[in-house]
mmCIF file of C-alpha atoms in Angstrom:
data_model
loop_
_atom_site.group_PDB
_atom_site.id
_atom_site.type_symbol
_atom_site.label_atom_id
_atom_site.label_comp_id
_atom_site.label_asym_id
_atom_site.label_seq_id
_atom_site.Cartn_x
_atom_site.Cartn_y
_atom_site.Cartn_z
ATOM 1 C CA UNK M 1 130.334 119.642 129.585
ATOM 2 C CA UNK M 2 129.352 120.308 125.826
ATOM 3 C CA UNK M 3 130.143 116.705 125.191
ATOM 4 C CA UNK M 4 127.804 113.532 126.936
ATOM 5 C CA UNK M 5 124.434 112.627 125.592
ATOM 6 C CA UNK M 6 121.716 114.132 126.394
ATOM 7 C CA UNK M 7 120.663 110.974 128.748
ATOM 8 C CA UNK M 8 123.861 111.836 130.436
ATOM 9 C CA UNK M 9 122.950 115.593 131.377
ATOM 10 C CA UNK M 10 119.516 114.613 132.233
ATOM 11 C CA UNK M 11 120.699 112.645 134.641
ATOM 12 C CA UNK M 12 123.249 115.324 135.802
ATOM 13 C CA UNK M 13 120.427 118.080 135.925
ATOM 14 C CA UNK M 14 118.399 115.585 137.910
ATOM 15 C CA UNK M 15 121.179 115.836 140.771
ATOM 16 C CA UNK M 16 121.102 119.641 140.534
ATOM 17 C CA UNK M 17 123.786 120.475 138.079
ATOM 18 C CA UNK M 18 122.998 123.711 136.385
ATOM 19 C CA UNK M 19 126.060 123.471 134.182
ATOM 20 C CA UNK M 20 124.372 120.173 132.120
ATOM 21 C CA UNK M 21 121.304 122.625 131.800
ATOM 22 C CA UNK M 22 122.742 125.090 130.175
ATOM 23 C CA UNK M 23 124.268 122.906 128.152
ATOM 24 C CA UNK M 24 120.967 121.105 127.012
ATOM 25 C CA UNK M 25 119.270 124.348 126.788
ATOM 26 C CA UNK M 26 122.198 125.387 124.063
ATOM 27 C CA UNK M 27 122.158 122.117 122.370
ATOM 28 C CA UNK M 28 118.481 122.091 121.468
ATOM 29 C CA UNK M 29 117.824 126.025 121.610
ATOM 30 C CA UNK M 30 118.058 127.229 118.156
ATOM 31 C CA UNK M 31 116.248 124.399 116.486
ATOM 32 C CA UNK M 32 113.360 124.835 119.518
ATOM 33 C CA UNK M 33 113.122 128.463 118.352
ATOM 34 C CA UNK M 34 113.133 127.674 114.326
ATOM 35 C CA UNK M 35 110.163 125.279 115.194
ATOM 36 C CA UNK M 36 108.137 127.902 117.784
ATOM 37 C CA UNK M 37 108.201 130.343 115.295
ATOM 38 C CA UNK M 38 106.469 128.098 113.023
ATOM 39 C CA UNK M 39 103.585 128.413 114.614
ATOM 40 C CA UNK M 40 103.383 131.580 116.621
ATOM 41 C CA UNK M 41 103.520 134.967 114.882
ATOM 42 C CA UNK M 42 106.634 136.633 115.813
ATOM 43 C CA UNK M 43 109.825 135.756 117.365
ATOM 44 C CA UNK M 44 109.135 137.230 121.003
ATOM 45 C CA UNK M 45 106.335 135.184 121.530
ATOM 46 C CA UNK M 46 108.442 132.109 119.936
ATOM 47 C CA UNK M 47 111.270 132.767 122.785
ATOM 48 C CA UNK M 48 108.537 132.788 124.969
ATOM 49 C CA UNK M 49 107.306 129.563 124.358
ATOM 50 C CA UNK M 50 110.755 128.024 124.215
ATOM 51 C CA UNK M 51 111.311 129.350 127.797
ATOM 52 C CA UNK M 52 107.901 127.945 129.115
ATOM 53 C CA UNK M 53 109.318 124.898 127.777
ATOM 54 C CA UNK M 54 111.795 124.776 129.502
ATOM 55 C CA UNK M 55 109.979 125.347 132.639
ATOM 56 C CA UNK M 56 108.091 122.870 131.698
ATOM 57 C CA UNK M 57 110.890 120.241 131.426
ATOM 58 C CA UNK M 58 112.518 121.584 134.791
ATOM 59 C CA UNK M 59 108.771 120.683 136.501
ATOM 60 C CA UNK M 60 108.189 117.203 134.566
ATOM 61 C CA UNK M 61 111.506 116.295 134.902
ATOM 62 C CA UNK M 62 111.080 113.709 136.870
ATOM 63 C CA UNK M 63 108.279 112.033 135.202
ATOM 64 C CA UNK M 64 109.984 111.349 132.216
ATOM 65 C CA UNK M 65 110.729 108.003 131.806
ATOM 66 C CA UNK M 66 112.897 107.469 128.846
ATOM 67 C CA UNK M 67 110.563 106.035 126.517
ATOM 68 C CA UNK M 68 110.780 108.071 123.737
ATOM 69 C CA UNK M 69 114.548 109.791 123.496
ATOM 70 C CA UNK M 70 114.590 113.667 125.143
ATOM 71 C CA UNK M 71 114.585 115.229 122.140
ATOM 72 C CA UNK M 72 110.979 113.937 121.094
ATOM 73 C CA UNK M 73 109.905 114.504 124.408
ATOM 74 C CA UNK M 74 111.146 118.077 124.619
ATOM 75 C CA UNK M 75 109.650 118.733 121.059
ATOM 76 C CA UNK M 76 106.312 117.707 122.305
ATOM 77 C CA UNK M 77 106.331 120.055 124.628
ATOM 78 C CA UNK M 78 107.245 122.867 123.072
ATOM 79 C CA UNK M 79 104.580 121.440 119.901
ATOM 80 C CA UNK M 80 102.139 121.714 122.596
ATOM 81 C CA UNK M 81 102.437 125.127 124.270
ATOM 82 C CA UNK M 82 103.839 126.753 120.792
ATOM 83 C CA UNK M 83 100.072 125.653 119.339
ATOM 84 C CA UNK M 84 98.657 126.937 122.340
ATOM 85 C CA UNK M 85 100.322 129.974 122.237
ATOM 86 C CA UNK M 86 100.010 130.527 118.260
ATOM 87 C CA UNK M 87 96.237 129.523 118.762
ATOM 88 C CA UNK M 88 95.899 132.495 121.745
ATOM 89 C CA UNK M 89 97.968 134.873 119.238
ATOM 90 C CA UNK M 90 95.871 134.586 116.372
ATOM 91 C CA UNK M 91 92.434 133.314 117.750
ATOM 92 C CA UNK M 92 92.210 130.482 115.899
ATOM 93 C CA UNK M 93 91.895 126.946 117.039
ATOM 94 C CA UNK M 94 94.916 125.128 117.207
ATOM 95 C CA UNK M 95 94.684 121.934 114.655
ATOM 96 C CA UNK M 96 97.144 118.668 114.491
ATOM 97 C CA UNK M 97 96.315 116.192 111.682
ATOM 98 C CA UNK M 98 92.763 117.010 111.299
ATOM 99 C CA UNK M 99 93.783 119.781 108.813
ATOM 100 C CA UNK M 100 94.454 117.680 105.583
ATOM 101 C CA UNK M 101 97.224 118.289 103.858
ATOM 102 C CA UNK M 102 95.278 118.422 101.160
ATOM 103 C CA UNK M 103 95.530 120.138 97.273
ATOM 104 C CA UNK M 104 98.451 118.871 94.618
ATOM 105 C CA UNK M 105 101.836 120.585 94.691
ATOM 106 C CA UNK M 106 103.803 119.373 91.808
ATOM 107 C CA UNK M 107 107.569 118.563 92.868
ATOM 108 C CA UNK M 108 108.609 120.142 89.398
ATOM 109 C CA UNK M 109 106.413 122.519 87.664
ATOM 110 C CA UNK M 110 104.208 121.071 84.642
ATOM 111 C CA UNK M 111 105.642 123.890 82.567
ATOM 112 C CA UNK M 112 109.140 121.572 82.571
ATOM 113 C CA UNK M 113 107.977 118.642 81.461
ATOM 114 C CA UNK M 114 106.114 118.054 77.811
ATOM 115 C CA UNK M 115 102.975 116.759 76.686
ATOM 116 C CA UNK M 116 104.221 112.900 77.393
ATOM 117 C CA UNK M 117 105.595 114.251 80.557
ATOM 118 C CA UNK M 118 109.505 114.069 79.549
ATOM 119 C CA UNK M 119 111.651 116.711 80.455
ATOM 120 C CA UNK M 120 111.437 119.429 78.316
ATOM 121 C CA UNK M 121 113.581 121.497 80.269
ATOM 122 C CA UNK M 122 115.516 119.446 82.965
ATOM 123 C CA UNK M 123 117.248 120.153 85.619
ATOM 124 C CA UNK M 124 120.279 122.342 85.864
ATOM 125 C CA UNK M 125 123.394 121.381 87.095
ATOM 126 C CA UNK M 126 124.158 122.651 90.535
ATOM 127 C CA UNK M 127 125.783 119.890 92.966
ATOM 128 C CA UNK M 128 129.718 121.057 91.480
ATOM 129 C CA UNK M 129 128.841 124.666 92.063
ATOM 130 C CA UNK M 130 127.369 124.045 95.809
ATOM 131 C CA UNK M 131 130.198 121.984 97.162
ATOM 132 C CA UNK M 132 132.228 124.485 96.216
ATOM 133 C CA UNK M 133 130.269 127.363 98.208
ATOM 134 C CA UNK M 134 129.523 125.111 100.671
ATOM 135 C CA UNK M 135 132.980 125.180 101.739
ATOM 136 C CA UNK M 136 133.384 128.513 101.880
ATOM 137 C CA UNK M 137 130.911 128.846 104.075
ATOM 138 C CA UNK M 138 128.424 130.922 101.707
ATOM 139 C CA UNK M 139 125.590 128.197 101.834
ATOM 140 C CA UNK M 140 124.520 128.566 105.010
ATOM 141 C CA UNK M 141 122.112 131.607 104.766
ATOM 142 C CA UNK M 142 120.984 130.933 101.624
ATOM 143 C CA UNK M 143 119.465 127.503 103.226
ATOM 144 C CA UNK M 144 118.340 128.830 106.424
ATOM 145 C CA UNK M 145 116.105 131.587 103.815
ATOM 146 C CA UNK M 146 115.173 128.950 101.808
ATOM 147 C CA UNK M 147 114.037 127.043 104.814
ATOM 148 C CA UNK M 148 112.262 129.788 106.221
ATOM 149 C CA UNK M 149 110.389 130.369 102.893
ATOM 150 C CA UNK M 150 108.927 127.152 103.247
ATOM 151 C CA UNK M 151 105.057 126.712 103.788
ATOM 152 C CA UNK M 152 104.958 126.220 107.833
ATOM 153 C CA UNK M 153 103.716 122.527 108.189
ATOM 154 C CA UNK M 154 106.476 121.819 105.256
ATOM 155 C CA UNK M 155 108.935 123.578 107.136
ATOM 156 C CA UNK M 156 108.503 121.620 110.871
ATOM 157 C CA UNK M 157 108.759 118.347 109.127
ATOM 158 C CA UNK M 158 111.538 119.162 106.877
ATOM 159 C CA UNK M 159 113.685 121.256 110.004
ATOM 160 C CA UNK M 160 113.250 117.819 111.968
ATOM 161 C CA UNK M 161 113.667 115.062 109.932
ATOM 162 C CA UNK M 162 116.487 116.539 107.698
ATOM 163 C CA UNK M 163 118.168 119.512 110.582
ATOM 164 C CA UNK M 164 117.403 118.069 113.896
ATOM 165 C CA UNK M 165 118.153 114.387 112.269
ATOM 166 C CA UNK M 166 114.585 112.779 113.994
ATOM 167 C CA UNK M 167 112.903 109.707 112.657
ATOM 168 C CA UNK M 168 109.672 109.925 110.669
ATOM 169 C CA UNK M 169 108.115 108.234 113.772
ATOM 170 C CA UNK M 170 109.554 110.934 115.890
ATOM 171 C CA UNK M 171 108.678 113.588 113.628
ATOM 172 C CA UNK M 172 104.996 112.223 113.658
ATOM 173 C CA UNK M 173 104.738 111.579 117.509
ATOM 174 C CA UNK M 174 106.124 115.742 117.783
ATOM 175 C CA UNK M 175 103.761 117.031 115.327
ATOM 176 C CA UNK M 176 100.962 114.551 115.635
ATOM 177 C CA UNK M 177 100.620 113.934 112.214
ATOM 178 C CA UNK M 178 100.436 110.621 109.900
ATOM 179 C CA UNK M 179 103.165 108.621 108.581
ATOM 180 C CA UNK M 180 101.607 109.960 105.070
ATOM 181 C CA UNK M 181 101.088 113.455 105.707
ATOM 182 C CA UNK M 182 104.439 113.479 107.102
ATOM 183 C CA UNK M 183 105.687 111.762 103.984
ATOM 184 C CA UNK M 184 103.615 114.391 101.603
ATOM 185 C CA UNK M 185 104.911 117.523 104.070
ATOM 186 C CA UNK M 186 108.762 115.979 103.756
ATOM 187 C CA UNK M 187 108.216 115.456 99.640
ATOM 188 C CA UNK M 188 107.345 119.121 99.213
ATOM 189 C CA UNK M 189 109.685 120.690 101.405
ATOM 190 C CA UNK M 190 112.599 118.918 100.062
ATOM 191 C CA UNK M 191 111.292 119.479 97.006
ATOM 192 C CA UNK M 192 110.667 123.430 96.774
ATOM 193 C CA UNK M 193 114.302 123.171 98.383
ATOM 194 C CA UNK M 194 115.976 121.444 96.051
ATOM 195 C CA UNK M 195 114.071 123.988 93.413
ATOM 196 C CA UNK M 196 115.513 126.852 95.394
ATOM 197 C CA UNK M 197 118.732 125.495 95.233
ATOM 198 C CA UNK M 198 118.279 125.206 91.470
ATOM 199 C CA UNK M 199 117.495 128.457 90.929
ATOM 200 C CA UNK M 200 120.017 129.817 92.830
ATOM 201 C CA UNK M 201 123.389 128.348 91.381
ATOM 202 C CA UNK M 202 121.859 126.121 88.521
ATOM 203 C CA UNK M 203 123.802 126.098 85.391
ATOM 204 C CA UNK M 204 121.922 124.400 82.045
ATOM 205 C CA UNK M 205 123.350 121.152 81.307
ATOM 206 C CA UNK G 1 89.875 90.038 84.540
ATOM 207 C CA UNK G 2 92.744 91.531 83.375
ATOM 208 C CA UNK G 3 94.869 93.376 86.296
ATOM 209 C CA UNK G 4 94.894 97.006 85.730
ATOM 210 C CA UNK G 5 98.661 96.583 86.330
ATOM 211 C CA UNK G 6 99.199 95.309 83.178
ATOM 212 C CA UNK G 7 97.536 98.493 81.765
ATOM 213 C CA UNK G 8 100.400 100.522 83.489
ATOM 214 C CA UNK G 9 102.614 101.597 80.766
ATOM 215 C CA UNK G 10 106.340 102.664 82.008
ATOM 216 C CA UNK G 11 106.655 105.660 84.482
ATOM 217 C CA UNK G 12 107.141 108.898 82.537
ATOM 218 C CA UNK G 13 109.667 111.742 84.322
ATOM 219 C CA UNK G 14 106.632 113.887 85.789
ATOM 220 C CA UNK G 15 105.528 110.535 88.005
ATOM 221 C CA UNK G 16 108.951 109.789 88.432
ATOM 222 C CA UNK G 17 110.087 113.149 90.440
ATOM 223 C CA UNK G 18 107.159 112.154 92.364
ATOM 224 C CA UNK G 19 108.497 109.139 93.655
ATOM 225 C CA UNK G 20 111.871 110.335 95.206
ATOM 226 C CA UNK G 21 111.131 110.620 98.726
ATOM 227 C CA UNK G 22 108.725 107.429 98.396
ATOM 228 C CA UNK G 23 112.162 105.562 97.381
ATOM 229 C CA UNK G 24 114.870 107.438 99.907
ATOM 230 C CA UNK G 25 112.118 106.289 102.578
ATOM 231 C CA UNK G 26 111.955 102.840 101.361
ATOM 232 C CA UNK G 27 108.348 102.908 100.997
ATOM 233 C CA UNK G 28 107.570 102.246 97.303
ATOM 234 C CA UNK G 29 106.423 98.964 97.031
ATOM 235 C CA UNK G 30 108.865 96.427 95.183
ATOM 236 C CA UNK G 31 107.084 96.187 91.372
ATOM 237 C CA UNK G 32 106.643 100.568 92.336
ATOM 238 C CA UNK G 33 110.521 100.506 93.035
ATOM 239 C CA UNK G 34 111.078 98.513 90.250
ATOM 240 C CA UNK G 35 110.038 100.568 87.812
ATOM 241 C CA UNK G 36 111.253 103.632 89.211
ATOM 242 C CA UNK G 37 114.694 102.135 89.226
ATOM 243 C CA UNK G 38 114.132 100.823 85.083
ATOM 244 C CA UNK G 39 113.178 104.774 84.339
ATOM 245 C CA UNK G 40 116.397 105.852 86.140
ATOM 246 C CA UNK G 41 118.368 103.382 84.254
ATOM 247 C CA UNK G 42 117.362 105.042 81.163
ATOM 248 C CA UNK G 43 117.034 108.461 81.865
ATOM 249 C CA UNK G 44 119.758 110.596 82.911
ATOM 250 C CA UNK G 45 117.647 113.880 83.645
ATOM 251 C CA UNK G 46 115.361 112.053 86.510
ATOM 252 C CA UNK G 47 119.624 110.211 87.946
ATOM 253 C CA UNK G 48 120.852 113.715 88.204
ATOM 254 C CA UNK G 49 117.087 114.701 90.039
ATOM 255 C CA UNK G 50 117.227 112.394 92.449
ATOM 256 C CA UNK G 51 121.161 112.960 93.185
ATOM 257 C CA UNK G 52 119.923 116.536 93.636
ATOM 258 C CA UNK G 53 117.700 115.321 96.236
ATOM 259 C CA UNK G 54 120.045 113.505 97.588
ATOM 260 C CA UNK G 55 122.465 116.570 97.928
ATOM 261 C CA UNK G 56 119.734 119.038 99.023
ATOM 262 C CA UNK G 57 118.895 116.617 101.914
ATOM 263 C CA UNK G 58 122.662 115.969 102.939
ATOM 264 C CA UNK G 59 122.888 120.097 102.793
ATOM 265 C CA UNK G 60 119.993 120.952 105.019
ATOM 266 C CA UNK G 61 121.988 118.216 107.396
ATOM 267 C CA UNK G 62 125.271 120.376 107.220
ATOM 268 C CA UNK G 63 123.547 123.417 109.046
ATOM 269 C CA UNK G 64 124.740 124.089 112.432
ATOM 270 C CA UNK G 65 122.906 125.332 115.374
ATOM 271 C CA UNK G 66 123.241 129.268 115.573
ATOM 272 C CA UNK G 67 124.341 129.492 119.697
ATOM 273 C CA UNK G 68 122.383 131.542 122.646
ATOM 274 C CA UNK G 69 123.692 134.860 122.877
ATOM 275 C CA UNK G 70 125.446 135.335 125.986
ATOM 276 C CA UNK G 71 122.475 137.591 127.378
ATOM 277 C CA UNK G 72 120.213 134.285 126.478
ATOM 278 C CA UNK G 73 122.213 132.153 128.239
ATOM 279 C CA UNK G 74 121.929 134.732 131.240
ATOM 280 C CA UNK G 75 118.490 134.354 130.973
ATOM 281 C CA UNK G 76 118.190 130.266 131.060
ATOM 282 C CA UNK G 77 120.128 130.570 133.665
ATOM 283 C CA UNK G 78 118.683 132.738 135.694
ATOM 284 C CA UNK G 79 115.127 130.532 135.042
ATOM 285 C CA UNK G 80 116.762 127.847 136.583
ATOM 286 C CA UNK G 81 118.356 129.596 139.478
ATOM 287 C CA UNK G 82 114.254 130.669 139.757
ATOM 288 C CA UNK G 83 113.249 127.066 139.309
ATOM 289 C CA UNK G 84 115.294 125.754 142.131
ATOM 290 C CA UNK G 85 114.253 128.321 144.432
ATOM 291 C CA UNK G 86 110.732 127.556 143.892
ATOM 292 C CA UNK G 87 111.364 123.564 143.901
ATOM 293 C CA UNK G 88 109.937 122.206 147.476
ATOM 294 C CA UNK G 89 111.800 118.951 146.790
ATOM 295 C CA UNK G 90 115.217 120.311 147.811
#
C-alpha cells in the first residue's frame, strides 16, 4: 500500500479505505510539518495545523476535482489554515504576495569579489568532499539545519521546489506568490545554501 | 539613438552569480544567456559556481521524508476513525 500514486489512494480513501490514508498522510507528513512550522511559532501548533488539514481534506474530499495534482491542493490547504493559525499566534495579519520581497541580498558577499567585481576570493572546492559524506549518510542533518536556518519565505519556496520536487507554478499557486518573487525567494535560498555548504566542507582551490 | 545594449560591456563574476537560477530556470533571455554562457567559457571560478549550484540543488533533492512516529500514526488514524463516525454520507 506504500506504493500507487497518490490519484490511486485518493480514489481508494474515497471508497473508505483507511489503509490508503494512512499511507497519504505518511507520504506527505513530514514535508506538511517542515512547511507549517514556517509560519506558525512552534511545532505543536504546526502539528496542529497539519491535522486540521487533514480534516480538512477528509471533508472536501469529494470536491476535489483533479485539476491541480493532490499535492498542490493539499499544500493549499495547509498554506491556508497554517497563515491563519500563525496570524492568530502572533496577532499579526496574515500576508501572501503583498509583502514585497523587497531589499538586495547578494548571492556571494561583495567582500569576495574585487573592485571590477572578479573573484578575489572564489569559491572553495566542496562537491568531491560532499559526495563522499553524502554516502555515508552524514549530509543529511547538516542540510535539514541549513534548511531550517533559512529566512522563512526562502525556506517554503526552496523546501518545495527543490524537497517536495513541485513546479514553480505549483509553488506559486501554494504560496500565492509571483513567478518573480518566487524566482528571487528560490535564488536566495539556494544560494545561502550552497554558501552553507561552502563553509562547511570547502577546501581553497 | 544608440541602444543602451551596445553600452553593456561583458558580465563581470558579481552579475554573473546572479544569474544562476535565471539560467537553471530557463528564463534569461537569449542575448542575457548568451553572455552568461561567453563569461562561463572563460572563467573557471563562476563553471565551478554554478556546478555548485547545481550540486546543492540535486542535494536538497536527496533528503528523505523523516516517517510518523508510530504514536502519530495512532493519532491520524484515530482522526479518521473520528471522521467516519461523524460522516452522514455512510
Amino acid at each position: 500500500m506504500d506504493s500507487g500514486t497518490d490519484a490511486q489512494l485518493l480514489t481508494a480513501l474515497r471508497a473508505g479505505d483507511e489503509r490508503a490514508f494512512v499511507t497519504l498522510v505518511r507520504r506527505h507528513h513530514d514535508a506538511m510539518l517542515r512547511l507549517a512550522s514556517s509560519f506558525v511559532p512552534n511545532v505543536a501548533v504546526a502539528e496542529e495545523v497539519v491535522q486540521d488539514t487533514w480534516v480538512g481534506v477528509l471533508r472536501g474530499i469529494d470536491g476535489f476535482e483533479g485539476r491541480s495534482s493532490f499535492r498542490t491542493w493539499l499544500f493549499r490547504i495547509l498554506v491556508n489554515r497554517a497563515r491563519t493559525a500563525g496570524a492568530r499566534e502572533r496577532r499579526t495579519i496574515a500576508v501572501g504576495d503583498t509583502e514585497a520581497v523587497s531589499g538586495t541580498e547578494a548571492a556571494v558577499a561583495a567582500s569576495r569579489f574585487d573592485g571590477g567585481g572578479s573573484w578575489a576570493s572564489p569559491p572553495e572546492r566542496w562537491i568531491e568532499e560532499v559526495e563522499d559524506r553524502l554516502e555515508a549518510g552524514k549530509l543529511a542533518g547538516f542540510l535539514r539545519t541549513a534548511i531550517g536556518d533559512l529566512p522563512e519565505r526562502q525556506r517554503q519556496v526552496v523546501t518545495l521546489r527543490d524537497i517536495e520536487g513541485l513546479t514553480s507554478e505549483e509553488v506559486c499557486s501554494v504560496l500565492e506568490i509571483s513567478e518573480s518573487n518566487q524566482r528571487v525567494l528560490l535564488h536566495r535560498g539556494r544560494s545561502r545554501l550552497r554558501q552553507a555548504i561552502e563553509t562547511g566542507f570547502g577546501r581553497p582551490s | 539613438m544608440m541602444r543602451l545594449r551596445l553600452w553593456r560591456r561583458d558580465l563581470v563574476c558579481q552579475q554573473a552569480v546572479e544569474l544562476v537560477t535565471d539560467y537553471l530556470e530557463g528564463e534569461l533571455t537569449r542575448s542575457d544567456r548568451r553572455r552568461y554562457e561567453a563569461h562561463l567559457a572563460g572563467c573557471p571560478h563562476c563553471t565551478e559556481y554554478l556546478a555548485q549550484m547545481r550540486k546543492t540543488i540535486e542535494l536538497t533533492g536527496t533528503l528523505t521524508p523523516d516517517d510518523l512516529t508510530p504514536q502519530m500514526q495512532d493519532d491520524f488514524i484515530a482522526l479518521y476513525r473520528q471522521w467516519r463516525a461523524d460522516s452522514p454520507t455512510d
